[in-house]
mmCIF file of N, CA and C in Angstrom:
data_model
loop_
_atom_site.group_PDB
_atom_site.id
_atom_site.type_symbol
_atom_site.label_atom_id
_atom_site.label_comp_id
_atom_site.label_asym_id
_atom_site.label_seq_id
_atom_site.Cartn_x
_atom_site.Cartn_y
_atom_site.Cartn_z
ATOM 1 N N GLN A 468 19.855 -38.494 52.546
ATOM 2 C CA GLN A 468 20.223 -37.096 52.533
ATOM 3 C C GLN A 468 21.672 -36.927 52.098
ATOM 4 N N VAL A 469 21.877 -36.040 51.161
ATOM 5 C CA VAL A 469 23.221 -35.798 50.665
ATOM 6 C C VAL A 469 24.041 -35.099 51.733
ATOM 7 N N GLN A 470 25.262 -35.565 51.909
ATOM 8 C CA GLN A 470 26.188 -34.904 52.806
ATOM 9 C C GLN A 470 27.280 -34.240 51.989
ATOM 10 N N LEU A 471 27.744 -33.096 52.478
ATOM 11 C CA LEU A 471 28.759 -32.302 51.791
ATOM 12 C C LEU A 471 29.973 -32.166 52.699
ATOM 13 N N VAL A 472 31.151 -32.394 52.132
ATOM 14 C CA VAL A 472 32.382 -32.297 52.912
ATOM 15 C C VAL A 472 33.385 -31.442 52.150
ATOM 16 N N GLU A 473 33.732 -30.309 52.744
ATOM 17 C CA GLU A 473 34.717 -29.433 52.125
ATOM 18 C C GLU A 473 36.130 -29.876 52.475
ATOM 19 N N SER A 474 37.061 -29.542 51.604
ATOM 20 C CA SER A 474 38.478 -29.759 51.869
ATOM 21 C C SER A 474 39.260 -28.661 51.174
ATOM 22 N N GLY A 475 40.501 -28.519 51.565
ATOM 23 C CA GLY A 475 41.321 -27.461 51.023
ATOM 24 C C GLY A 475 41.269 -26.256 51.940
ATOM 25 N N GLY A 476 41.451 -25.101 51.401
ATOM 26 C CA GLY A 476 41.505 -23.908 52.216
ATOM 27 C C GLY A 476 42.866 -23.799 52.880
ATOM 28 N N GLY A 477 42.954 -22.959 53.906
ATOM 29 C CA GLY A 477 44.207 -22.776 54.605
ATOM 30 C C GLY A 477 44.601 -21.317 54.642
ATOM 31 N N SER A 478 45.905 -21.071 54.767
ATOM 32 C CA SER A 478 46.412 -19.706 54.892
ATOM 33 C C SER A 478 47.315 -19.375 53.723
ATOM 34 N N VAL A 479 47.215 -18.138 53.263
ATOM 35 C CA VAL A 479 48.012 -17.689 52.126
ATOM 36 C C VAL A 479 48.223 -16.195 52.252
ATOM 37 N N GLN A 480 49.269 -15.703 51.628
ATOM 38 C CA GLN A 480 49.498 -14.267 51.609
ATOM 39 C C GLN A 480 48.669 -13.623 50.508
ATOM 40 N N ALA A 481 48.406 -12.355 50.672
ATOM 41 C CA ALA A 481 47.640 -11.607 49.679
ATOM 42 C C ALA A 481 48.292 -11.747 48.308
ATOM 43 N N GLY A 482 47.437 -11.945 47.310
ATOM 44 C CA GLY A 482 47.925 -12.167 45.961
ATOM 45 C C GLY A 482 48.080 -13.626 45.600
ATOM 46 N N GLY A 483 48.009 -14.480 46.590
ATOM 47 C CA GLY A 483 48.181 -15.904 46.362
ATOM 48 C C GLY A 483 46.900 -16.588 45.920
ATOM 49 N N SER A 484 46.978 -17.902 45.799
ATOM 50 C CA SER A 484 45.850 -18.704 45.317
ATOM 51 C C SER A 484 45.584 -19.878 46.253
ATOM 52 N N LEU A 485 44.339 -20.295 46.287
ATOM 53 C CA LEU A 485 43.929 -21.471 47.037
ATOM 54 C C LEU A 485 42.822 -22.181 46.269
ATOM 55 N N ASN A 486 42.738 -23.483 46.491
ATOM 56 C CA ASN A 486 41.634 -24.267 45.955
ATOM 57 C C ASN A 486 40.876 -24.905 47.098
ATOM 58 N N VAL A 487 39.585 -24.913 46.984
ATOM 59 C CA VAL A 487 38.777 -25.676 47.927
ATOM 60 C C VAL A 487 37.862 -26.598 47.125
ATOM 61 N N SER A 488 37.557 -27.724 47.706
ATOM 62 C CA SER A 488 36.696 -28.709 47.063
ATOM 63 C C SER A 488 35.571 -29.092 47.993
ATOM 64 N N CYS A 489 34.518 -29.609 47.404
ATOM 65 C CA CYS A 489 33.373 -30.062 48.185
ATOM 66 C C CYS A 489 32.903 -31.379 47.596
ATOM 67 N N ALA A 490 33.018 -32.442 48.362
ATOM 68 C CA ALA A 490 32.581 -33.754 47.917
ATOM 69 C C ALA A 490 31.177 -34.027 48.421
ATOM 70 N N ALA A 491 30.292 -34.370 47.487
ATOM 71 C CA ALA A 491 28.916 -34.696 47.853
ATOM 72 C C ALA A 491 28.747 -36.213 47.865
ATOM 73 N N SER A 492 27.896 -36.689 48.753
ATOM 74 C CA SER A 492 27.693 -38.133 48.881
ATOM 75 C C SER A 492 26.710 -38.685 47.870
ATOM 76 N N GLY A 493 26.088 -37.788 47.083
ATOM 77 C CA GLY A 493 25.131 -38.242 46.085
ATOM 78 C C GLY A 493 24.820 -37.148 45.091
ATOM 79 N N TYR A 494 23.722 -37.352 44.384
ATOM 80 C CA TYR A 494 23.317 -36.404 43.343
ATOM 81 C C TYR A 494 23.034 -35.027 43.920
ATOM 82 N N THR A 495 23.502 -34.000 43.215
ATOM 83 C CA THR A 495 23.182 -32.626 43.573
ATOM 84 C C THR A 495 22.776 -31.859 42.322
ATOM 85 N N ALA A 496 21.909 -30.913 42.474
ATOM 86 C CA ALA A 496 21.524 -30.021 41.376
ATOM 87 C C ALA A 496 22.350 -28.742 41.526
ATOM 88 N N THR A 497 21.673 -27.632 41.753
ATOM 89 C CA THR A 497 22.401 -26.378 41.957
ATOM 90 C C THR A 497 23.240 -26.439 43.228
ATOM 91 N N MET A 498 24.444 -25.937 43.118
ATOM 92 C CA MET A 498 25.327 -25.872 44.289
ATOM 93 C C MET A 498 25.921 -24.476 44.399
ATOM 94 N N GLY A 499 26.469 -24.184 45.556
ATOM 95 C CA GLY A 499 27.028 -22.859 45.739
ATOM 96 C C GLY A 499 28.132 -22.833 46.776
ATOM 97 N N TRP A 500 28.910 -21.795 46.692
ATOM 98 C CA TRP A 500 29.913 -21.477 47.708
ATOM 99 C C TRP A 500 29.469 -20.201 48.416
ATOM 100 N N PHE A 501 29.472 -20.261 49.722
ATOM 101 C CA PHE A 501 29.138 -19.117 50.557
ATOM 102 C C PHE A 501 30.279 -18.917 51.543
ATOM 103 N N ARG A 502 30.377 -17.721 52.087
ATOM 104 C CA ARG A 502 31.403 -17.473 53.093
ATOM 105 C C ARG A 502 30.827 -16.626 54.209
ATOM 106 N N GLN A 503 31.454 -16.768 55.361
ATOM 107 C CA GLN A 503 30.960 -16.040 56.530
ATOM 108 C C GLN A 503 32.114 -15.645 57.424
ATOM 109 N N VAL A 504 32.087 -14.394 57.820
ATOM 110 C CA VAL A 504 32.992 -13.868 58.823
ATOM 111 C C VAL A 504 32.203 -13.782 60.115
ATOM 112 N N GLN A 505 32.839 -14.136 61.215
ATOM 113 C CA GLN A 505 32.150 -14.137 62.491
ATOM 114 C C GLN A 505 31.488 -12.793 62.755
ATOM 115 N N GLY A 506 30.228 -12.843 63.084
ATOM 116 C CA GLY A 506 29.493 -11.629 63.382
ATOM 117 C C GLY A 506 28.824 -10.994 62.179
ATOM 118 N N LYS A 507 29.033 -11.585 61.011
ATOM 119 C CA LYS A 507 28.428 -11.050 59.802
ATOM 120 C C LYS A 507 27.545 -12.101 59.133
ATOM 121 N N GLU A 508 26.698 -11.638 58.217
ATOM 122 C CA GLU A 508 25.826 -12.530 57.476
ATOM 123 C C GLU A 508 26.631 -13.411 56.522
ATOM 124 N N ARG A 509 26.124 -14.624 56.316
ATOM 125 C CA ARG A 509 26.723 -15.509 55.325
ATOM 126 C C ARG A 509 26.386 -14.956 53.941
ATOM 127 N N GLU A 510 27.370 -14.860 53.083
ATOM 128 C CA GLU A 510 27.151 -14.279 51.766
ATOM 129 C C GLU A 510 27.543 -15.258 50.657
ATOM 130 N N GLY A 511 26.831 -15.134 49.550
ATOM 131 C CA GLY A 511 27.126 -15.984 48.401
ATOM 132 C C GLY A 511 28.367 -15.518 47.679
ATOM 133 N N VAL A 512 29.165 -16.458 47.262
ATOM 134 C CA VAL A 512 30.405 -16.179 46.542
ATOM 135 C C VAL A 512 30.286 -16.612 45.083
ATOM 136 N N ALA A 513 29.894 -17.849 44.881
ATOM 137 C CA ALA A 513 29.762 -18.406 43.534
ATOM 138 C C ALA A 513 28.715 -19.504 43.571
ATOM 139 N N VAL A 514 27.880 -19.530 42.567
ATOM 140 C CA VAL A 514 26.838 -20.554 42.493
ATOM 141 C C VAL A 514 26.848 -21.144 41.093
ATOM 142 N N ILE A 515 26.427 -22.408 40.982
ATOM 143 C CA ILE A 515 26.532 -23.096 39.700
ATOM 144 C C ILE A 515 25.426 -24.130 39.585
ATOM 145 N N ASN A 516 24.799 -24.188 38.409
ATOM 146 C CA ASN A 516 23.789 -25.218 38.240
ATOM 147 C C ASN A 516 24.437 -26.505 37.734
ATOM 148 N N ARG A 517 23.648 -27.560 37.613
ATOM 149 C CA ARG A 517 24.226 -28.844 37.257
ATOM 150 C C ARG A 517 24.789 -28.839 35.827
ATOM 151 N N ASP A 518 24.240 -27.986 34.988
ATOM 152 C CA ASP A 518 24.738 -27.875 33.617
ATOM 153 C C ASP A 518 26.047 -27.097 33.524
ATOM 154 N N GLY A 519 26.454 -26.483 34.635
ATOM 155 C CA GLY A 519 27.741 -25.789 34.655
ATOM 156 C C GLY A 519 27.685 -24.287 34.515
ATOM 157 N N PHE A 520 26.467 -23.744 34.447
ATOM 158 C CA PHE A 520 26.346 -22.282 34.372
ATOM 159 C C PHE A 520 26.603 -21.699 35.753
ATOM 160 N N ALA A 521 27.546 -20.760 35.831
ATOM 161 C CA ALA A 521 27.956 -20.199 37.119
ATOM 162 C C ALA A 521 27.723 -18.698 37.176
ATOM 163 N N ARG A 522 27.505 -18.231 38.369
ATOM 164 C CA ARG A 522 27.386 -16.806 38.654
ATOM 165 C C ARG A 522 28.318 -16.482 39.809
ATOM 166 N N TYR A 523 28.805 -15.237 39.845
ATOM 167 C CA TYR A 523 29.757 -14.838 40.863
ATOM 168 C C TYR A 523 29.340 -13.532 41.519
ATOM 169 N N ALA A 524 29.670 -13.409 42.793
ATOM 170 C CA ALA A 524 29.489 -12.143 43.476
ATOM 171 C C ALA A 524 30.436 -11.123 42.860
ATOM 172 N N ASP A 525 30.007 -9.876 42.853
ATOM 173 C CA ASP A 525 30.834 -8.819 42.257
ATOM 174 C C ASP A 525 32.214 -8.761 42.904
ATOM 175 N N SER A 526 32.277 -9.047 44.185
ATOM 176 C CA SER A 526 33.533 -8.927 44.917
ATOM 177 C C SER A 526 34.585 -9.954 44.491
ATOM 178 N N VAL A 527 34.165 -11.014 43.801
ATOM 179 C CA VAL A 527 35.132 -12.057 43.421
ATOM 180 C C VAL A 527 35.223 -12.266 41.920
ATOM 181 N N LYS A 528 34.428 -11.551 41.165
ATOM 182 C CA LYS A 528 34.449 -11.719 39.702
ATOM 183 C C LYS A 528 35.853 -11.474 39.154
ATOM 184 N N GLY A 529 36.254 -12.361 38.266
ATOM 185 C CA GLY A 529 37.577 -12.242 37.666
ATOM 186 C C GLY A 529 38.686 -12.837 38.501
ATOM 187 N N ARG A 530 38.390 -13.187 39.754
ATOM 188 C CA ARG A 530 39.413 -13.764 40.633
ATOM 189 C C ARG A 530 39.084 -15.206 41.020
ATOM 190 N N PHE A 531 37.823 -15.504 41.223
ATOM 191 C CA PHE A 531 37.381 -16.837 41.638
ATOM 192 C C PHE A 531 36.717 -17.544 40.472
ATOM 193 N N SER A 532 36.840 -18.868 40.467
ATOM 194 C CA SER A 532 36.193 -19.679 39.446
ATOM 195 C C SER A 532 35.671 -20.964 40.084
ATOM 196 N N THR A 533 34.419 -21.261 39.813
ATOM 197 C CA THR A 533 33.860 -22.492 40.327
ATOM 198 C C THR A 533 33.552 -23.453 39.197
ATOM 199 N N SER A 534 33.661 -24.719 39.471
ATOM 200 C CA SER A 534 33.368 -25.755 38.488
ATOM 201 C C SER A 534 32.898 -26.990 39.235
ATOM 202 N N ARG A 535 32.410 -27.941 38.492
ATOM 203 C CA ARG A 535 31.930 -29.161 39.131
ATOM 204 C C ARG A 535 32.190 -30.358 38.241
ATOM 205 N N ASP A 536 32.342 -31.496 38.888
ATOM 206 C CA ASP A 536 32.485 -32.765 38.192
ATOM 207 C C ASP A 536 31.312 -33.618 38.639
ATOM 208 N N ASN A 537 30.324 -33.750 37.784
ATOM 209 C CA ASN A 537 29.103 -34.455 38.168
ATOM 210 C C ASN A 537 29.308 -35.968 38.285
ATOM 211 N N VAL A 538 30.337 -36.481 37.677
ATOM 212 C CA VAL A 538 30.631 -37.915 37.818
ATOM 213 C C VAL A 538 31.218 -38.180 39.206
ATOM 214 N N LYS A 539 32.097 -37.291 39.623
ATOM 215 C CA LYS A 539 32.728 -37.431 40.945
ATOM 216 C C LYS A 539 31.901 -36.785 42.046
ATOM 217 N N ASN A 540 30.800 -36.129 41.683
ATOM 218 C CA ASN A 540 29.973 -35.420 42.677
ATOM 219 C C ASN A 540 30.815 -34.446 43.499
ATOM 220 N N THR A 541 31.629 -33.677 42.810
ATOM 221 C CA THR A 541 32.540 -32.771 43.494
ATOM 222 C C THR A 541 32.431 -31.367 42.915
ATOM 223 N N LEU A 542 32.433 -30.414 43.806
ATOM 224 C CA LEU A 542 32.385 -28.992 43.466
ATOM 225 C C LEU A 542 33.732 -28.378 43.815
ATOM 226 N N TYR A 543 34.195 -27.472 42.958
ATOM 227 C CA TYR A 543 35.503 -26.859 43.163
ATOM 228 C C TYR A 543 35.386 -25.329 43.190
ATOM 229 N N LEU A 544 36.304 -24.715 43.914
ATOM 230 C CA LEU A 544 36.418 -23.261 43.902
ATOM 231 C C LEU A 544 37.895 -22.918 43.810
ATOM 232 N N GLN A 545 38.263 -22.319 42.690
ATOM 233 C CA GLN A 545 39.628 -21.840 42.490
ATOM 234 C C GLN A 545 39.653 -20.359 42.849
ATOM 235 N N MET A 546 40.501 -19.991 43.795
ATOM 236 C CA MET A 546 40.565 -18.613 44.267
ATOM 237 C C MET A 546 41.940 -18.046 43.959
ATOM 238 N N ASN A 547 41.965 -17.020 43.123
ATOM 239 C CA ASN A 547 43.211 -16.366 42.733
ATOM 240 C C ASN A 547 43.216 -14.917 43.212
ATOM 241 N N SER A 548 44.397 -14.328 43.205
ATOM 242 C CA SER A 548 44.551 -12.916 43.610
ATOM 243 C C SER A 548 43.811 -12.642 44.916
ATOM 244 N N LEU A 549 44.046 -13.487 45.879
ATOM 245 C CA LEU A 549 43.325 -13.384 47.143
ATOM 246 C C LEU A 549 43.674 -12.112 47.887
ATOM 247 N N LYS A 550 42.670 -11.579 48.577
ATOM 248 C CA LYS A 550 42.805 -10.354 49.342
ATOM 249 C C LYS A 550 42.502 -10.651 50.809
ATOM 250 N N PRO A 551 43.008 -9.835 51.719
ATOM 251 C CA PRO A 551 42.688 -10.051 53.142
ATOM 252 C C PRO A 551 41.184 -10.088 53.402
ATOM 253 N N GLU A 552 40.423 -9.321 52.651
ATOM 254 C CA GLU A 552 38.967 -9.306 52.857
ATOM 255 C C GLU A 552 38.282 -10.586 52.389
ATOM 256 N N ASP A 553 39.025 -11.492 51.754
ATOM 257 C CA ASP A 553 38.480 -12.799 51.400
ATOM 258 C C ASP A 553 38.546 -13.769 52.576
ATOM 259 N N THR A 554 39.201 -13.373 53.645
ATOM 260 C CA THR A 554 39.300 -14.220 54.827
ATOM 261 C C THR A 554 37.921 -14.516 55.391
ATOM 262 N N ALA A 555 37.611 -15.786 55.524
ATOM 263 C CA ALA A 555 36.294 -16.200 56.002
ATOM 264 C C ALA A 555 36.249 -17.717 56.103
ATOM 265 N N MET A 556 35.170 -18.214 56.688
ATOM 266 C CA MET A 556 34.857 -19.635 56.616
ATOM 267 C C MET A 556 34.073 -19.836 55.330
ATOM 268 N N TYR A 557 34.508 -20.767 54.524
ATOM 269 C CA TYR A 557 33.850 -21.031 53.249
ATOM 270 C C TYR A 557 33.027 -22.311 53.352
ATOM 271 N N TYR A 558 31.776 -22.206 52.919
ATOM 272 C CA TYR A 558 30.853 -23.329 52.981
ATOM 273 C C TYR A 558 30.366 -23.680 51.584
ATOM 274 N N CYS A 559 30.230 -24.961 51.301
ATOM 275 C CA CYS A 559 29.514 -25.335 50.094
ATOM 276 C C CYS A 559 28.095 -25.723 50.483
ATOM 277 N N ALA A 560 27.203 -25.586 49.534
ATOM 278 C CA ALA A 560 25.796 -25.835 49.781
ATOM 279 C C ALA A 560 25.157 -26.433 48.548
ATOM 280 N N ALA A 561 24.096 -27.175 48.770
ATOM 281 C CA ALA A 561 23.365 -27.798 47.673
ATOM 282 C C ALA A 561 21.886 -27.458 47.778
ATOM 283 N N GLY A 562 21.292 -27.179 46.629
ATOM 284 C CA GLY A 562 19.863 -26.927 46.588
ATOM 285 C C GLY A 562 19.091 -28.231 46.465
ATOM 286 N N PRO A 563 17.777 -28.150 46.374
ATOM 287 C CA PRO A 563 16.966 -29.363 46.265
ATOM 288 C C PRO A 563 17.352 -30.196 45.055
ATOM 289 N N ALA A 564 17.418 -31.509 45.228
ATOM 290 C CA ALA A 564 17.841 -32.397 44.151
ATOM 291 C C ALA A 564 16.848 -32.405 42.995
ATOM 292 N N GLY A 565 15.609 -32.032 43.265
ATOM 293 C CA GLY A 565 14.609 -32.063 42.212
ATOM 294 C C GLY A 565 14.638 -30.867 41.288
ATOM 295 N N SER A 566 15.479 -29.917 41.549
ATOM 296 C CA SER A 566 15.560 -28.723 40.709
ATOM 297 C C SER A 566 16.079 -29.076 39.328
ATOM 298 N N SER A 567 15.679 -28.292 38.356
ATOM 299 C CA SER A 567 16.124 -28.548 36.990
ATOM 300 C C SER A 567 17.622 -28.294 36.874
ATOM 301 N N THR A 568 18.233 -28.978 35.916
ATOM 302 C CA THR A 568 19.677 -28.853 35.755
ATOM 303 C C THR A 568 20.068 -27.509 35.157
ATOM 304 N N TRP A 569 19.109 -26.841 34.520
ATOM 305 C CA TRP A 569 19.413 -25.597 33.820
ATOM 306 C C TRP A 569 18.917 -24.349 34.543
ATOM 307 N N GLU A 570 18.362 -24.506 35.728
ATOM 308 C CA GLU A 570 17.832 -23.334 36.429
ATOM 309 C C GLU A 570 18.937 -22.334 36.718
ATOM 310 N N THR A 571 18.578 -21.063 36.709
ATOM 311 C CA THR A 571 19.547 -20.023 37.056
ATOM 312 C C THR A 571 19.900 -20.167 38.536
ATOM 313 N N PRO A 572 21.148 -20.393 38.860
ATOM 314 C CA PRO A 572 21.511 -20.597 40.267
ATOM 315 C C PRO A 572 21.320 -19.322 41.077
ATOM 316 N N SER A 573 20.885 -19.511 42.297
ATOM 317 C CA SER A 573 20.532 -18.391 43.163
ATOM 318 C C SER A 573 21.600 -18.117 44.215
ATOM 319 N N PHE A 574 21.687 -16.861 44.624
ATOM 320 C CA PHE A 574 22.550 -16.483 45.742
ATOM 321 C C PHE A 574 21.780 -16.449 47.067
ATOM 322 N N HIS A 575 20.491 -16.751 47.029
ATOM 323 C CA HIS A 575 19.706 -16.727 48.258
ATOM 324 C C HIS A 575 20.027 -17.960 49.089
ATOM 325 N N LYS A 576 20.621 -17.773 50.250
ATOM 326 C CA LYS A 576 21.075 -18.916 51.035
ATOM 327 C C LYS A 576 19.915 -19.780 51.517
ATOM 328 N N TRP A 577 18.704 -19.195 51.613
ATOM 329 C CA TRP A 577 17.575 -19.977 52.099
ATOM 330 C C TRP A 577 17.089 -20.993 51.066
ATOM 331 N N GLU A 578 17.580 -20.888 49.842
ATOM 332 C CA GLU A 578 17.207 -21.846 48.809
ATOM 333 C C GLU A 578 18.109 -23.076 48.806
ATOM 334 N N TYR A 579 19.089 -23.095 49.693
ATOM 335 C CA TYR A 579 20.010 -24.228 49.781
ATOM 336 C C TYR A 579 19.671 -25.026 51.029
ATOM 337 N N ILE A 580 19.554 -26.337 50.848
ATOM 338 C CA ILE A 580 19.038 -27.157 51.939
ATOM 339 C C ILE A 580 20.090 -28.050 52.586
ATOM 340 N N ARG A 581 21.230 -28.192 51.990
ATOM 341 C CA ARG A 581 22.326 -29.002 52.559
ATOM 342 C C ARG A 581 23.573 -28.129 52.614
ATOM 343 N N TRP A 582 24.284 -28.239 53.726
ATOM 344 C CA TRP A 582 25.473 -27.428 53.931
ATOM 345 C C TRP A 582 26.623 -28.287 54.424
ATOM 346 N N GLY A 583 27.822 -27.932 53.974
ATOM 347 C CA GLY A 583 28.994 -28.571 54.520
ATOM 348 C C GLY A 583 29.381 -27.943 55.847
ATOM 349 N N GLN A 584 30.435 -28.464 56.440
ATOM 350 C CA GLN A 584 30.863 -27.991 57.757
ATOM 351 C C GLN A 584 31.732 -26.753 57.669
ATOM 352 N N GLY A 585 32.204 -26.431 56.466
ATOM 353 C CA GLY A 585 33.003 -25.234 56.271
ATOM 354 C C GLY A 585 34.493 -25.504 56.317
ATOM 355 N N THR A 586 35.237 -24.656 55.621
ATOM 356 C CA THR A 586 36.690 -24.725 55.658
ATOM 357 C C THR A 586 37.222 -23.291 55.716
ATOM 358 N N GLN A 587 38.197 -23.065 56.562
ATOM 359 C CA GLN A 587 38.697 -21.717 56.804
ATOM 360 C C GLN A 587 39.700 -21.308 55.727
ATOM 361 N N VAL A 588 39.519 -20.087 55.244
ATOM 362 C CA VAL A 588 40.480 -19.460 54.334
ATOM 363 C C VAL A 588 40.959 -18.176 55.002
ATOM 364 N N THR A 589 42.261 -18.064 55.153
ATOM 365 C CA THR A 589 42.841 -16.890 55.793
ATOM 366 C C THR A 589 43.874 -16.274 54.862
ATOM 367 N N VAL A 590 43.692 -14.988 54.573
ATOM 368 C CA VAL A 590 44.600 -14.274 53.678
ATOM 369 C C VAL A 590 45.266 -13.163 54.475
ATOM 370 N N SER A 591 46.570 -13.202 54.545
ATOM 371 C CA SER A 591 47.314 -12.204 55.310
ATOM 372 C C SER A 591 47.901 -11.156 54.365
ATOM 373 N N SER A 592 48.015 -9.954 54.901
ATOM 374 C CA SER A 592 48.524 -8.848 54.075
ATOM 375 C C SER A 592 50.032 -8.781 54.123
#
C-alpha cells in the first residue's frame, strides 16, 4: 500500500507564498490536494493525473499550482497570493494505481483511496 507523507506548510501573512510537498512510497496515478477546516467538509483544491494534466478549484485558480515528479514520486503544491481563507489542514491523496495516466482527475474525495496525514497552512491578515 502506498503511503503519502506531506511536508512544508506553516504560517505566512496574507499575500505571501508557501510550498507543500507530498512524498509517495510508490507508484501513484491521479493525485490531489484537499483541504479541511475544522467543522467543515474536506474540499478539493487541485488534482492532477499522472500525465500532468491539472485542474483547480475556482477559489485557487491563478494563485495555486500543482505539479508532480513521477521519478521522485512526489507531488507539489505552490501557493501564491495566500488569503486568510486559505487557512486549513492540507492533505494529499492518491487514487487507485490502476487508473489510466490520462484520466481526467476528479475532485470527488471518495475516489481517492490513500491519504496523507495532513500539513497545516495558516494565513494571517
